[in-house]
Amino acid sequence: MRIALLADIHANREAFEAVLARLDKHRIDQVALLGDIVGYGPDPAFCTEKAMELVERGALGVIGNHDAAIEGDSSDMNSIARAAIDWSRGRLDAEHRRFLSGLPETLRVGDALFVHASARSPRGWEYITGPQEAERSLRATDARFTFVGHVHKPQLWRLTGLGVAIGHEPITGFEIPLAKSFVWLGVIGAVGQPRDGSTAAAFAILDLKRQSIQFERVPYDHFTTCRKVREAGLPEPLATRLLRGR
Ligand code: ZN
């Protein structure tokens, strides 16, 4: 079973389409959307509809904090994120909003758990920024593999027998074996708003049979997305972020 892991699409149509086109090369059985389909980007309706189509055809999807904020409370977001959520609400119809707010917090396929931020508290939206946060997520579940998004920087962690989280380099384009003797946490970089210094869309391929993960990047036309962010009147840092990849 090969599952494509896509996180943090963030209403970026060009990045989403580039990743979906690339999946044809990867012999995928399943797609898992790890949350934040909307927010920040200029194409919330298109990306929500595409996600709805995928879920209708059997894809998995969990809720992200931006998806939850569309129908819920955005007061704890920073002013830029909140401005984009307010703008996005007006571009989504009732069906889009129902779909986004109705996404489950977690999903499990065999040994693999999918959640947007951390297994410790799916609605707590904790960021995995270091070994302590990784350890807290790893200890919170009996799943051998947990896959999250939220941070927009690819990471790979394993929990040792001593209960310590050790980080691994999430090298792009190589199949990384997930050794049986450990419990693993993969943080998938963002499709639609990378923050690790690369402008290319990030995703990953999980192979449950071979017990491996492969982190991937796809360059896309981020200049067009940047132009659309500006034309929409969204906050300028959301445009420059796409140009810098951070
Ligand atoms: Zn996000």
XYZ file of C-alpha atoms and ligand atoms in Angstrom:
247
model
C 0.000 0.000 0.000
C 1.561 3.252 -1.182
C 0.045 6.412 0.254
C 0.806 9.925 -0.996
C 0.965 12.321 1.963
C -0.036 15.920 1.178
C -0.083 18.554 3.914
C -0.727 22.290 4.030
C -2.050 22.889 0.531
C -3.163 26.332 1.724
C -5.348 27.277 -1.227
C -2.397 27.132 -3.624
C -3.881 25.773 -6.842
C -0.634 25.765 -8.840
C 1.264 23.780 -6.174
C -1.631 21.349 -5.591
C -1.990 20.617 -9.322
C 1.779 20.163 -9.729
C 1.889 17.614 -6.897
C -1.174 15.711 -8.166
C 0.365 15.553 -11.654
C 3.610 14.196 -10.176
C 1.743 11.423 -8.310
C 1.152 9.670 -11.652
C 4.827 8.672 -11.550
C 4.572 7.109 -8.086
C 2.060 4.230 -8.453
C -0.118 5.446 -5.590
C -2.921 3.378 -3.987
C -4.200 6.116 -1.708
C -3.916 9.847 -1.013
C -3.943 11.284 2.519
C -4.554 15.013 2.983
C -3.016 16.067 6.300
C -4.957 19.289 6.813
C -4.930 22.994 5.972
C -6.509 22.738 2.546
C -7.325 26.460 2.822
C -5.828 29.579 4.421
C -3.095 31.952 3.180
C -3.559 31.226 -0.545
C -5.722 32.710 -3.303
C -7.704 29.625 -4.451
C -9.675 28.259 -1.480
C -12.741 27.170 -3.494
C -10.714 25.374 -6.162
C -8.560 23.528 -3.610
C -11.550 22.578 -1.442
C -13.423 21.236 -4.462
C -10.373 19.250 -5.576
C -10.037 17.829 -2.050
C -13.760 16.944 -2.007
C -13.341 15.108 -5.320
C -10.341 13.191 -3.971
C -12.159 12.230 -0.751
C -15.188 11.121 -2.777
C -12.855 8.813 -4.713
C -11.459 7.326 -1.473
C -8.754 9.736 -0.288
C -8.271 10.298 3.420
C -8.440 13.784 4.886
C -7.943 15.218 8.376
C -8.751 18.711 9.588
C -6.142 21.456 9.938
C -6.328 24.569 12.095
C -7.064 26.791 9.075
C -9.836 24.422 7.889
C -11.332 24.502 11.399
C -11.128 28.314 11.543
C -13.364 28.717 8.469
C -16.489 27.782 10.466
C -15.003 28.261 13.905
C -12.908 30.692 15.850
C -9.920 32.440 14.262
C -9.228 34.805 17.183
C -6.122 32.896 18.327
C -4.480 33.184 14.884
C -1.947 35.871 14.015
C -3.317 38.866 12.116
C -2.047 37.684 8.704
C -3.556 34.195 9.038
C -6.794 35.696 10.353
C -7.038 38.186 7.473
C -6.651 35.318 4.998
C -9.300 33.238 6.785
C -11.742 36.188 6.753
C -11.069 36.646 3.024
C -11.433 32.899 2.341
C -14.792 32.596 4.115
C -16.359 34.849 1.494
C -15.067 32.643 -1.304
C -16.387 29.340 0.031
C -19.991 28.178 -0.238
C -21.924 26.274 2.435
C -20.937 22.896 0.984
C -17.230 23.796 1.022
C -17.481 24.994 4.620
C -19.377 21.869 5.710
C -16.728 19.665 4.100
C -13.813 21.508 5.749
C -15.328 21.670 9.227
C -16.517 18.059 9.007
C -13.078 16.568 8.399
C -12.020 14.189 11.200
C -9.213 15.053 13.642
C -7.326 11.821 13.057
C -7.450 8.808 10.756
C -5.683 5.505 11.045
C -4.678 2.974 8.382
C -3.114 -0.110 9.960
C 0.011 1.034 11.817
C -0.173 4.595 10.480
C -1.891 7.536 12.196
C -2.651 10.762 10.299
C -3.195 14.018 12.192
C -2.527 17.653 11.246
C -0.278 18.853 14.089
C 0.529 16.393 16.909
C -0.900 13.114 18.176
C -0.758 14.524 21.706
C -3.731 16.815 21.266
C -5.153 16.890 17.741
C -7.044 20.166 18.356
C -4.188 21.706 20.352
C -2.315 22.494 17.119
C 1.085 22.007 18.747
C 4.041 22.555 16.392
C 6.705 19.840 16.139
C 9.746 22.104 16.303
C 12.205 19.927 18.223
C 12.810 16.639 20.045
C 10.550 17.487 23.003
C 7.465 18.113 20.869
C 8.319 15.084 18.706
C 8.622 12.910 21.802
C 5.288 14.126 23.176
C 3.540 13.205 19.925
C 5.330 9.849 19.642
C 4.404 8.878 23.217
C 0.760 9.888 22.782
C -0.130 7.078 20.369
C 0.332 3.346 19.984
C 0.602 3.778 16.197
C 4.038 2.791 14.845
C 3.940 5.631 12.354
C 2.471 9.100 12.771
C 2.361 11.607 9.916
C 1.629 15.279 10.414
C 1.959 18.618 8.631
C 1.453 22.053 10.259
C 5.135 23.093 10.507
C 5.750 23.466 6.741
C 9.290 22.000 7.101
C 9.968 18.308 6.415
C 11.266 16.373 9.438
C 11.672 12.737 10.437
C 11.845 11.510 14.040
C 12.113 8.137 15.704
C 11.560 7.179 19.320
C 14.322 5.034 20.802
C 13.790 2.273 23.357
C 14.851 4.810 25.992
C 11.947 7.050 25.026
C 14.089 9.757 23.416
C 13.236 11.299 20.035
C 16.103 11.309 17.529
C 15.913 13.427 14.377
C 16.820 12.145 10.920
C 17.624 14.155 7.821
C 14.493 13.982 5.608
C 16.566 13.730 2.422
C 14.539 14.412 -0.733
C 14.128 11.771 -3.413
C 15.462 8.727 -1.537
C 13.498 5.882 -0.032
C 14.175 6.010 3.719
C 13.537 2.716 5.565
C 11.505 3.019 8.773
C 13.238 0.347 10.860
C 10.868 -2.046 12.613
C 12.408 -1.625 16.057
C 11.385 2.039 16.350
C 8.285 4.219 16.396
C 8.351 6.999 13.774
C 6.994 10.505 13.283
C 7.141 12.097 9.839
C 6.470 15.811 9.433
C 5.533 16.363 5.808
C 6.506 19.729 4.342
C 3.885 22.000 2.839
C 2.429 21.630 -0.644
C 1.327 25.236 -0.802
C 3.576 27.311 1.455
C 7.051 25.807 2.062
C 9.107 27.392 4.869
C 12.389 25.506 4.621
C 14.060 27.771 2.081
C 12.835 25.954 -1.026
C 9.997 27.310 -3.118
C 9.123 23.819 -4.439
C 5.956 22.061 -3.229
C 6.654 19.267 -0.720
C 4.931 15.911 -0.314
C 5.908 12.358 0.615
C 5.225 8.777 -0.381
C 4.625 6.284 2.421
C 5.041 2.621 1.493
C 3.372 0.556 4.222
C 4.432 -2.776 2.729
C 8.090 -1.838 2.401
C 7.912 0.279 5.595
C 9.580 3.277 4.050
C 9.034 6.939 3.315
C 10.260 9.092 0.466
C 10.187 12.884 0.748
C 9.647 14.648 -2.584
C 9.680 18.186 -3.997
C 8.018 19.557 -7.125
C 8.834 23.000 -8.485
C 5.684 24.805 -9.600
C 4.801 28.220 -11.011
C 4.935 30.070 -7.688
C 5.204 33.413 -9.529
C 1.605 32.981 -10.727
C 0.401 32.106 -7.208
C 2.280 35.126 -5.843
C 0.600 37.390 -8.405
C -2.820 35.969 -7.461
C -2.135 36.579 -3.752
C -1.392 40.237 -4.541
C -4.375 40.632 -6.895
C -6.652 39.231 -4.191
C -5.424 41.900 -1.794
C -4.192 39.308 0.716
C -1.425 40.459 3.117
C 1.869 41.043 1.258
C 3.963 38.670 3.457
C 1.862 35.800 2.034
C 3.157 36.706 -1.444
C 6.818 37.169 -0.506
C 6.806 33.939 1.485
C 6.064 31.990 -1.700
C 8.949 33.727 -3.482
C 11.412 33.002 -0.675
C 10.183 29.608 0.490
C 10.372 30.767 4.075
Zn -0.371 25.119 7.589
